[in-house]
Coordinates of C-alpha atoms in Angstrom, one line a residue:
Chain A
M1 CA 23.6 -107.1 -119.5
K2 CA 26.8 -109.0 -118.9
V3 CA 27.9 -108.5 -122.5
T4 CA 27.5 -104.7 -122.1
V5 CA 29.6 -104.7 -118.9
N6 CA 32.3 -106.8 -120.5
K7 CA 32.2 -104.6 -123.6
G8 CA 32.7 -101.5 -121.3
I9 CA 35.6 -103.1 -119.4
F10 CA 37.2 -104.1 -122.7
V11 CA 36.9 -100.6 -124.1
I12 CA 38.5 -99.1 -120.8
I13 CA 41.3 -101.6 -120.9
L14 CA 41.9 -101.0 -124.6
I15 CA 42.0 -97.2 -124.1
F16 CA 44.3 -97.7 -121.1
S17 CA 46.7 -99.9 -123.1
L18 CA 46.6 -97.6 -126.1
T19 CA 47.5 -94.7 -123.8
L20 CA 50.3 -96.6 -122.3
A21 CA 51.6 -97.7 -125.7
G22 CA 51.3 -94.2 -127.0
A23 CA 53.0 -92.4 -124.1
E24 CA 56.4 -91.2 -125.0
N25 CA 59.1 -89.5 -123.1
F26 CA 61.9 -87.4 -124.4
K27 CA 64.8 -89.2 -122.8
P28 CA 68.5 -88.6 -122.8
V29 CA 70.3 -91.4 -124.6
R30 CA 73.9 -90.3 -124.3
Q31 CA 76.1 -87.4 -123.3
K32 CA 79.6 -86.4 -124.2
T33 CA 81.8 -83.7 -122.7
Y34 CA 84.5 -82.3 -124.9
D35 CA 87.8 -80.9 -123.8
D36 CA 87.0 -77.6 -125.5
Q37 CA 85.8 -74.1 -124.6
I38 CA 83.3 -72.2 -126.6
Y39 CA 82.4 -68.5 -125.9
G40 CA 80.5 -67.3 -128.9
Y41 CA 76.7 -67.5 -129.2
F42 CA 75.2 -70.3 -131.3
S43 CA 74.8 -69.5 -134.9
R44 CA 74.3 -72.5 -137.2
A45 CA 74.5 -76.3 -136.9
L46 CA 73.6 -79.5 -138.6
I47 CA 74.1 -83.2 -138.0
G48 CA 76.3 -84.9 -140.6
K49 CA 75.9 -88.4 -142.0
N50 CA 78.1 -90.0 -139.3
N51 CA 76.0 -88.4 -136.6
D52 CA 78.7 -85.8 -136.1
I53 CA 77.8 -82.2 -135.4
I54 CA 79.0 -79.3 -137.4
A55 CA 78.4 -76.1 -135.5
S56 CA 79.3 -72.5 -135.9
F57 CA 79.4 -70.0 -133.0
Y58 CA 79.9 -66.3 -133.2
K59 CA 83.6 -65.3 -133.5
T60 CA 84.6 -69.0 -133.0
P61 CA 86.2 -71.3 -135.5
L62 CA 83.9 -73.9 -137.0
R63 CA 83.6 -77.0 -134.8
L64 CA 83.1 -80.6 -135.7
F65 CA 81.9 -82.7 -132.7
T66 CA 82.5 -86.4 -133.4
S67 CA 81.7 -89.2 -131.1
E68 CA 85.2 -88.9 -129.7
K69 CA 86.5 -85.4 -129.9
S70 CA 85.9 -81.8 -131.0
I71 CA 87.9 -80.6 -134.0
Q72 CA 88.3 -77.2 -135.5
F73 CA 88.1 -77.2 -139.3
A74 CA 87.8 -74.8 -142.2
P75 CA 89.7 -72.0 -140.5
Y76 CA 89.6 -68.4 -141.7
G77 CA 91.3 -67.9 -145.0
Q78 CA 91.1 -67.9 -148.8
G79 CA 92.5 -71.4 -149.4
P80 CA 90.4 -74.3 -150.6
N81 CA 90.0 -75.8 -147.1
E82 CA 89.4 -72.4 -145.5
L83 CA 86.4 -70.0 -145.3
T84 CA 86.4 -66.2 -145.2
G85 CA 83.0 -66.4 -143.5
L86 CA 80.0 -68.7 -143.1
W87 CA 76.6 -67.4 -143.8
T88 CA 74.8 -70.8 -143.4
L89 CA 75.2 -74.4 -144.3
C90 CA 73.1 -77.4 -145.3
R91 CA 73.4 -81.1 -146.3
Y92 CA 74.2 -81.6 -149.9
K93 CA 73.9 -85.2 -151.1
D94 CA 76.4 -87.0 -148.8
D95 CA 78.4 -83.8 -148.2
I96 CA 78.0 -80.4 -146.6
A97 CA 77.4 -77.2 -148.4
M98 CA 78.9 -74.1 -146.8
V99 CA 77.7 -70.7 -147.9
E100 CA 80.9 -68.7 -147.8
M101 CA 79.5 -65.7 -149.6
P102 CA 76.0 -65.0 -150.9
N103 CA 77.2 -66.0 -154.4
K104 CA 79.6 -68.8 -153.4
I105 CA 79.1 -72.2 -151.8
K106 CA 82.0 -74.5 -150.8
I107 CA 81.2 -78.2 -150.7
F108 CA 83.0 -80.1 -148.0
T109 CA 83.2 -83.9 -147.8
G110 CA 84.0 -86.2 -144.9
K111 CA 87.5 -87.5 -145.0
D112 CA 89.8 -89.0 -142.3
G113 CA 87.5 -88.0 -139.5
T114 CA 87.1 -84.4 -140.6
Y115 CA 85.7 -82.4 -143.5
V116 CA 87.8 -81.2 -146.5
W117 CA 87.0 -79.1 -149.5
K118 CA 85.6 -80.9 -152.5
E119 CA 84.4 -78.2 -154.9
T120 CA 83.2 -74.6 -155.2
K121 CA 80.0 -73.4 -156.7
W122 CA 79.4 -69.9 -157.9
F123 CA 76.1 -68.1 -158.2
K124 CA 75.1 -65.2 -160.3
R125 CA 73.8 -62.6 -157.9
G126 CA 72.2 -59.2 -158.2
P127 CA 74.0 -56.0 -157.4
Y128 CA 72.2 -55.3 -154.1
A129 CA 72.5 -56.8 -150.6
H130 CA 71.6 -60.4 -150.1
T131 CA 71.9 -62.0 -146.7
P132 CA 71.2 -65.8 -146.9
R133 CA 70.5 -67.2 -143.4
S134 CA 69.4 -70.7 -144.5
V135 CA 69.8 -72.8 -147.5
V136 CA 68.6 -76.2 -148.9
F137 CA 69.2 -78.2 -152.1
L138 CA 66.2 -79.9 -153.5
D139 CA 64.9 -80.9 -157.0
N140 CA 68.3 -79.8 -158.5
K141 CA 67.8 -76.2 -157.2
W142 CA 69.3 -74.2 -154.4
F143 CA 66.8 -72.3 -152.2
F144 CA 68.3 -69.4 -150.2
A145 CA 66.2 -68.0 -147.4
G146 CA 67.1 -64.5 -146.2
I147 CA 66.4 -60.9 -147.4
N148 CA 67.4 -60.0 -151.0
F149 CA 67.1 -56.4 -152.1
H150 CA 65.8 -55.8 -155.6
D151 CA 66.6 -52.1 -155.9
M152 CA 68.1 -49.1 -154.2
K153 CA 64.9 -47.0 -154.2
E154 CA 64.2 -45.1 -151.0
T155 CA 60.5 -45.6 -151.2
D156 CA 58.5 -48.6 -152.2
K157 CA 61.5 -50.8 -151.8
K158 CA 61.2 -54.3 -153.3
I159 CA 62.6 -57.2 -151.3
S160 CA 62.2 -61.0 -151.3
F161 CA 62.8 -63.7 -148.8
V162 CA 63.6 -66.8 -150.9
K163 CA 65.9 -66.8 -153.8
V164 CA 66.1 -69.8 -156.1
Y165 CA 69.1 -70.8 -158.1
G166 CA 69.6 -73.7 -160.6
S167 CA 72.4 -76.2 -160.1
D168 CA 74.3 -74.2 -162.7
G169 CA 74.4 -71.1 -160.5
K170 CA 71.9 -69.1 -162.5
A171 CA 69.1 -67.3 -160.7
I172 CA 65.7 -68.8 -161.4
K173 CA 63.2 -67.0 -159.3
D174 CA 62.7 -64.6 -156.3
M175 CA 59.9 -65.8 -154.1
L176 CA 58.0 -64.3 -151.2
V177 CA 58.4 -60.9 -152.7
R178 CA 57.1 -57.8 -150.9
V179 CA 57.3 -54.1 -151.2
V180 CA 58.2 -52.1 -148.0
K181 CA 57.6 -48.4 -147.7
N182 CA 61.2 -47.4 -147.3
A183 CA 64.8 -48.7 -146.6
K184 CA 64.3 -48.4 -142.8
S185 CA 61.4 -50.8 -143.0
A186 CA 63.5 -53.3 -144.8
T187 CA 66.6 -53.4 -142.6
P188 CA 65.0 -55.3 -139.7
F189 CA 64.7 -58.4 -142.0
M190 CA 68.5 -58.3 -142.5
H191 CA 69.1 -58.9 -138.8
M192 CA 66.5 -61.7 -138.5
D193 CA 67.1 -65.4 -139.0
H194 CA 65.1 -67.0 -141.8
F195 CA 64.7 -70.7 -142.0
I196 CA 64.0 -73.0 -144.9
E197 CA 63.6 -76.8 -144.4
I198 CA 62.7 -79.8 -146.6
Y199 CA 59.7 -81.9 -145.8
K200 CA 59.1 -84.7 -148.3
D201 CA 58.5 -83.0 -151.6
R202 CA 57.9 -79.5 -150.2
L203 CA 59.6 -76.7 -148.4
F204 CA 58.8 -74.9 -145.2
Y205 CA 59.8 -71.3 -144.7
L206 CA 59.8 -69.5 -141.4
I207 CA 61.1 -66.2 -140.0
E208 CA 62.3 -65.8 -136.5
N209 CA 59.7 -63.3 -135.2
E210 CA 56.6 -65.1 -136.3
L211 CA 55.0 -68.5 -135.5
K212 CA 53.9 -68.8 -139.1
V213 CA 54.9 -71.3 -141.8
T214 CA 54.9 -70.8 -145.6
V215 CA 54.7 -74.0 -147.6
I216 CA 56.5 -73.9 -150.9
D217 CA 56.2 -76.2 -153.9
P218 CA 59.9 -76.6 -155.1
K219 CA 58.8 -77.9 -158.6
G220 CA 56.3 -75.2 -159.5
L221 CA 58.1 -72.6 -157.4
S222 CA 54.8 -71.4 -155.9
V223 CA 53.5 -70.8 -152.4
L224 CA 51.1 -73.6 -151.6
K225 CA 49.8 -72.1 -148.3
E226 CA 50.7 -69.8 -145.4
L227 CA 49.4 -70.6 -142.0
S228 CA 49.9 -69.5 -138.4
L229 CA 51.1 -72.1 -136.0
E230 CA 49.5 -72.7 -132.7
T231 CA 51.0 -70.2 -130.2
P232 CA 51.5 -71.4 -126.6
G233 CA 50.7 -69.0 -123.8
Y234 CA 54.4 -68.7 -122.7
Y235 CA 55.5 -67.4 -126.1
K236 CA 56.8 -63.9 -125.7
P237 CA 56.4 -62.2 -129.1
M238 CA 58.9 -59.6 -130.3
P239 CA 57.7 -56.0 -130.7
Q240 CA 57.1 -54.9 -134.2
D241 CA 59.7 -52.1 -134.1
F242 CA 62.2 -54.3 -132.4
Y243 CA 64.9 -54.5 -135.1
I244 CA 64.7 -50.9 -136.3
W245 CA 68.3 -49.9 -136.7
K246 CA 69.3 -46.7 -135.1
K247 CA 72.2 -44.3 -134.9
Y248 CA 74.5 -44.9 -131.9
D249 CA 76.7 -42.5 -130.0
K250 CA 79.1 -45.3 -129.3
P251 CA 78.5 -47.8 -132.1
G252 CA 80.7 -50.6 -130.8
E253 CA 79.2 -50.7 -127.3
N254 CA 75.5 -50.0 -128.1
I255 CA 75.1 -52.3 -131.1
E256 CA 76.5 -55.2 -129.0
K257 CA 74.1 -54.4 -126.2
D258 CA 71.1 -54.2 -128.6
M259 CA 72.1 -57.4 -130.4
E260 CA 72.2 -59.2 -127.1
Q261 CA 68.9 -57.8 -126.1
W262 CA 67.4 -58.7 -129.4
K263 CA 68.6 -62.3 -129.2
F264 CA 67.9 -62.9 -125.5
S265 CA 64.8 -61.1 -124.4
Y266 CA 62.0 -62.5 -126.6
S267 CA 60.8 -65.9 -127.9
R268 CA 62.5 -65.5 -131.2
I269 CA 62.8 -68.8 -133.2
M270 CA 66.4 -70.0 -132.8
K271 CA 66.3 -73.3 -134.7
V272 CA 64.0 -75.1 -137.1
E273 CA 64.4 -78.7 -138.1
I274 CA 62.3 -81.4 -139.8
E275 CA 62.7 -84.8 -138.1
G276 CA 60.4 -87.6 -139.2
N277 CA 56.9 -86.2 -139.4
Y278 CA 57.6 -83.3 -137.1
L279 CA 58.4 -79.7 -137.7
V280 CA 60.5 -79.0 -134.7
L281 CA 61.4 -75.5 -133.5
Q282 CA 63.0 -74.0 -130.5
F283 CA 62.6 -70.6 -128.9
R284 CA 63.5 -69.1 -125.5
I285 CA 61.0 -68.8 -122.7
F286 CA 60.9 -66.7 -119.6
G287 CA 59.7 -67.2 -116.1
E288 CA 61.4 -67.7 -112.7
K289 CA 60.9 -71.5 -112.4
Q290 CA 60.8 -72.2 -116.1
K291 CA 63.5 -73.9 -118.2
K292 CA 65.3 -71.7 -120.7
F293 CA 63.8 -73.1 -123.9
A294 CA 60.7 -74.6 -125.3
L295 CA 61.0 -77.2 -128.1
L296 CA 57.8 -77.5 -130.0
F297 CA 56.9 -80.5 -132.2
Y298 CA 54.3 -79.7 -134.8
N299 CA 52.8 -82.3 -137.0
A300 CA 54.3 -81.5 -140.4
E301 CA 51.1 -82.6 -142.3
N302 CA 48.5 -80.7 -140.4
F303 CA 50.6 -78.3 -138.3
K304 CA 49.0 -79.3 -135.1
L305 CA 51.1 -78.8 -132.0
E306 CA 51.6 -82.4 -130.8
K307 CA 54.4 -82.3 -128.3
T308 CA 56.3 -79.8 -126.2
V309 CA 59.5 -80.2 -124.3
F310 CA 61.0 -77.7 -121.9
T311 CA 64.7 -77.8 -121.6
D312 CA 67.8 -75.9 -120.6
D313 CA 69.7 -77.3 -123.5
C314 CA 70.2 -75.5 -126.8
F315 CA 68.9 -77.4 -129.8
L316 CA 71.5 -78.0 -132.5
G317 CA 69.7 -80.4 -134.9
A318 CA 68.3 -83.9 -135.3
R319 CA 68.9 -87.0 -137.4
N320 CA 67.5 -90.5 -137.4
G321 CA 65.2 -89.8 -134.5
E322 CA 68.0 -88.4 -132.3
Y323 CA 68.0 -84.8 -131.1
Y324 CA 71.3 -83.1 -130.4
F325 CA 71.7 -80.3 -127.8
Y326 CA 74.4 -78.1 -126.4
A327 CA 74.1 -78.6 -122.7
N328 CA 72.7 -75.8 -120.5
G329 CA 72.0 -73.3 -123.1
D330 CA 73.8 -71.0 -125.6
P331 CA 77.5 -70.7 -124.8
G332 CA 77.4 -67.0 -125.7
F333 CA 74.3 -65.8 -124.0
D334 CA 74.0 -68.2 -121.1
E335 CA 77.7 -67.8 -120.3
E336 CA 78.8 -69.7 -117.2
D337 CA 75.7 -72.0 -117.3
A338 CA 76.9 -73.3 -120.6
D339 CA 80.6 -73.2 -119.8
K340 CA 81.2 -76.8 -120.3
C341 CA 81.3 -78.1 -123.8
T342 CA 78.8 -80.9 -123.4
I343 CA 76.5 -82.4 -126.1
N344 CA 73.4 -84.2 -124.9
V345 CA 71.5 -86.5 -127.2
Y346 CA 67.8 -87.2 -126.7
R347 CA 65.2 -89.5 -128.3
W348 CA 61.5 -90.0 -128.0
Q349 CA 61.1 -93.3 -126.2
E350 CA 57.9 -95.2 -125.3
E351 CA 57.2 -95.4 -121.6
K352 CA 57.9 -98.9 -120.2
Chain B
M1 CA 107.4 12.6 -146.8
K2 CA 108.4 10.7 -143.7
K3 CA 104.9 9.2 -143.6
L4 CA 105.4 7.9 -147.2
D5 CA 108.8 6.4 -146.4
F6 CA 107.3 4.6 -143.4
F7 CA 104.5 3.2 -145.6
Y8 CA 107.0 1.9 -148.2
N9 CA 109.1 0.3 -145.5
I10 CA 106.1 -1.5 -144.1
A11 CA 105.0 -2.6 -147.6
I12 CA 108.5 -4.0 -148.3
V13 CA 108.6 -5.9 -145.1
V14 CA 105.2 -7.5 -145.8
L15 CA 106.2 -8.4 -149.3
V16 CA 109.5 -10.0 -148.2
I17 CA 107.7 -12.0 -145.5
G18 CA 105.2 -13.1 -148.1
I19 CA 107.8 -14.2 -150.6
I20 CA 109.8 -16.0 -147.9
T21 CA 106.7 -17.9 -146.8
V22 CA 105.8 -18.9 -150.3
V23 CA 109.3 -20.1 -151.1
I24 CA 109.5 -22.1 -147.9
Y25 CA 106.1 -23.8 -148.5
K26 CA 106.7 -24.4 -152.2
F27 CA 110.3 -25.6 -152.2
A28 CA 111.6 -26.3 -148.7
I29 CA 108.8 -28.3 -147.1
P30 CA 108.1 -31.6 -149.0
V31 CA 104.5 -31.9 -150.1
K32 CA 102.7 -34.5 -148.0
Q33 CA 100.7 -37.1 -149.9
P34 CA 97.2 -37.5 -148.5
Q35 CA 96.8 -40.6 -146.3
D36 CA 94.3 -42.1 -148.6
S37 CA 96.3 -41.7 -151.8
F38 CA 96.7 -44.6 -154.3
K39 CA 100.2 -45.2 -155.4
I40 CA 102.2 -47.8 -157.5
Q41 CA 105.9 -48.2 -156.8
E42 CA 108.2 -49.6 -159.4
F43 CA 105.4 -49.8 -162.0
E44 CA 107.6 -51.7 -164.4
K45 CA 108.0 -54.6 -162.0
V46 CA 104.4 -55.2 -161.3
E47 CA 103.4 -58.7 -162.6
I48 CA 99.8 -59.9 -163.0
I49 CA 98.5 -63.3 -164.1
D50 CA 95.8 -63.9 -166.8
L51 CA 93.1 -66.4 -166.4
S52 CA 95.1 -69.0 -168.3
G53 CA 97.9 -68.7 -165.7
N54 CA 100.4 -66.7 -167.8
E55 CA 102.4 -64.0 -166.1
I56 CA 102.3 -60.6 -167.7
K57 CA 103.9 -57.2 -166.8
L58 CA 101.2 -54.7 -166.0
G59 CA 103.0 -52.2 -168.2
Q60 CA 102.5 -54.4 -171.3
L61 CA 98.7 -54.0 -171.0
M62 CA 98.7 -50.2 -171.0
A63 CA 97.2 -48.5 -174.0
K64 CA 100.0 -47.0 -176.2
D65 CA 98.1 -43.8 -176.7
G66 CA 95.4 -42.7 -174.3
A67 CA 94.3 -43.9 -170.9
T68 CA 93.8 -47.3 -169.5
Y69 CA 91.2 -47.9 -166.7
C70 CA 91.6 -50.6 -164.2
I71 CA 89.5 -51.8 -161.2
M72 CA 91.4 -53.5 -158.4
F73 CA 89.5 -55.4 -155.8
R74 CA 89.3 -58.5 -153.5
I75 CA 86.6 -61.1 -154.1
N76 CA 85.1 -60.6 -150.6
D77 CA 84.9 -56.8 -151.0
C78 CA 81.6 -55.1 -150.7
F79 CA 79.7 -56.7 -153.6
S80 CA 77.6 -53.7 -154.5
C81 CA 80.8 -51.6 -154.7
V82 CA 82.5 -54.0 -157.0
F83 CA 79.3 -54.3 -159.2
D84 CA 79.1 -50.5 -159.3
A85 CA 82.7 -50.2 -160.3
I86 CA 82.4 -52.8 -163.1
Q87 CA 79.3 -51.1 -164.4
D88 CA 81.4 -47.9 -164.8
L89 CA 84.2 -49.9 -166.4
K90 CA 81.7 -51.3 -168.9
R91 CA 80.6 -47.8 -169.9
L92 CA 84.2 -46.8 -170.4
R93 CA 84.8 -49.8 -172.5
D94 CA 81.7 -49.1 -174.6
S95 CA 83.0 -45.6 -175.2
G96 CA 86.3 -47.1 -176.6
K97 CA 88.6 -46.9 -173.6
A98 CA 91.0 -49.6 -172.7
C99 CA 89.7 -51.4 -169.5
M100 CA 90.6 -54.3 -167.3
G101 CA 90.0 -55.8 -163.9
I102 CA 92.6 -57.0 -161.4
I103 CA 91.6 -59.3 -158.5
I104 CA 93.9 -59.5 -155.5
H105 CA 94.0 -63.2 -154.7
D106 CA 96.3 -66.2 -154.6
L107 CA 94.2 -68.8 -156.2
L108 CA 93.4 -68.7 -159.9
D109 CA 90.5 -71.1 -159.7
E110 CA 88.7 -68.8 -157.2
V111 CA 89.2 -65.8 -159.6
R112 CA 88.0 -67.8 -162.6
G113 CA 84.9 -68.8 -160.6
F114 CA 84.2 -65.3 -159.4
T115 CA 84.6 -63.7 -162.8
A116 CA 82.5 -66.3 -164.7
N117 CA 79.3 -64.5 -163.7
Y118 CA 80.4 -61.1 -165.1
E119 CA 79.8 -59.9 -168.6
F120 CA 83.1 -58.3 -168.6
S121 CA 86.7 -59.1 -169.6
P122 CA 89.6 -59.2 -169.4
F123 CA 90.2 -60.0 -165.7
F124 CA 93.6 -60.7 -164.2
M125 CA 94.9 -61.7 -160.8
I126 CA 97.6 -60.1 -158.7
K127 CA 99.1 -62.2 -155.9
R128 CA 98.5 -60.6 -152.5
V129 CA 102.3 -60.4 -151.8
D130 CA 102.8 -58.5 -155.0
F131 CA 99.9 -56.2 -154.3
Y132 CA 101.4 -55.3 -150.9
E133 CA 104.9 -55.0 -152.3
F134 CA 104.1 -52.6 -155.2
I135 CA 100.7 -51.0 -154.6
K136 CA 99.6 -48.7 -151.9
S137 CA 95.9 -48.6 -151.7
P138 CA 94.2 -48.0 -148.3
M139 CA 91.0 -49.5 -149.6
T140 CA 89.4 -51.5 -152.4
P141 CA 87.7 -51.6 -154.8
V142 CA 89.6 -48.8 -156.5
L143 CA 89.2 -47.7 -160.1
V144 CA 92.5 -46.3 -161.4
K145 CA 93.2 -44.3 -164.6
F146 CA 96.7 -44.9 -166.0
K147 CA 98.3 -42.8 -168.6
N148 CA 101.9 -43.1 -169.8
N149 CA 102.6 -45.8 -167.2
K150 CA 101.6 -43.5 -164.4
V151 CA 98.6 -43.2 -162.1
E152 CA 96.7 -40.2 -163.4
S153 CA 93.6 -40.4 -161.1
Y154 CA 91.7 -42.9 -159.0
R155 CA 88.4 -43.4 -157.2
Y156 CA 87.4 -45.6 -154.3
F157 CA 84.0 -47.2 -154.3
T158 CA 82.1 -47.3 -151.0
P159 CA 78.6 -48.5 -150.2
Q160 CA 76.0 -46.0 -151.2

């Protein structure tokens, strides 16, 4: 009888201690306010090897946030250290790959506290529109995520969402190919963000309007599986016809208004990142007493939703267990809330 | 009789007015170039650079007899438009015409990189300052037909 009671107490204490040991909090570890002013909405960001942040904002020169200061680099221009545009960027070995045009990547390397041009890579592209929104380099291949048009046909138009190039710039394969009924059905995908991320030896592809992940084998260039992610109740899906482009009476005014509505009114996925064993994604949430964003941590092996963080900060990226945020939201959409240029860094820490 | 005289007088006045109008419009008022016209000033001075870095006068590359077709564009122009124009140029080349491409840029390495993926040659580079100095083209890419060192016709390529 006594043994049974002791066993019960032991089990309770064990569960209690395991719960305590396992309890983690998403805690701020440091904060830095920069003497800088950013107005444009957040576009792309990544965390460099020295834990510096490279971030692009709409109509704003590219920024590098080091531990000490914010620096503008790669200004607009056609010189080696300049960019005429930035479609997206990714880590490339120890450097940063900047997609300047759909057929051109400029590699920048860290030097003297900033990044400078190292080399240019050219890609053989097709004649039709290609809008890469995300890129990674894996297994000696470049994977561009974004819509790529295969023809100019008005009906039964062929498009693909992932384009694969070899390291020599030659096109290898178009993946996630689909046929849409007409050009109008294809254009919404041009305005959406597409994400591609590396997890171990595979790739995850997501599109901003669906909580769905496509797992790609980068060696065999095949789709391993497609699965829907657990959708929380506060997720506000985008309407199906949301991005249908229309003719405007006053193009300048109304396009801006629509763009803002598109980016601001629904739970579109804003940022996807792999950190440790987590597939992390952020989207906007709505509600009077709610925070601005939800940060969802899915187990990258089984895609179970394991953790959720609600925050007012805009997620920029993660590295070595640290998560970087622009304080108080998106400097473009959240305006005066995110007026100060402050970076917050968080980390999962065990409860003491 | 008086009626006939009156008719002739009116006819003479109408004819004279007509002749004066034609003369004024044809000779006195200078013909306005359309705003979107392509023009090269001081053709003989225009210098371009081949992919090895050698400077060449544009005039030296013109066909002695017959037309020369040339596409001029920037590397960040609408890609489909450039592709379309180069396809046309390839067809012209295949039918025996003299053809070339000129890229408006300042860095030869960039031009070399961009052109490496095209099955077309020759490509040349014109520096932006020279382009603005000698060439008037409200938009690019433009496919120009030269004959006897003069612009005979041109066509702008726009997204379809």
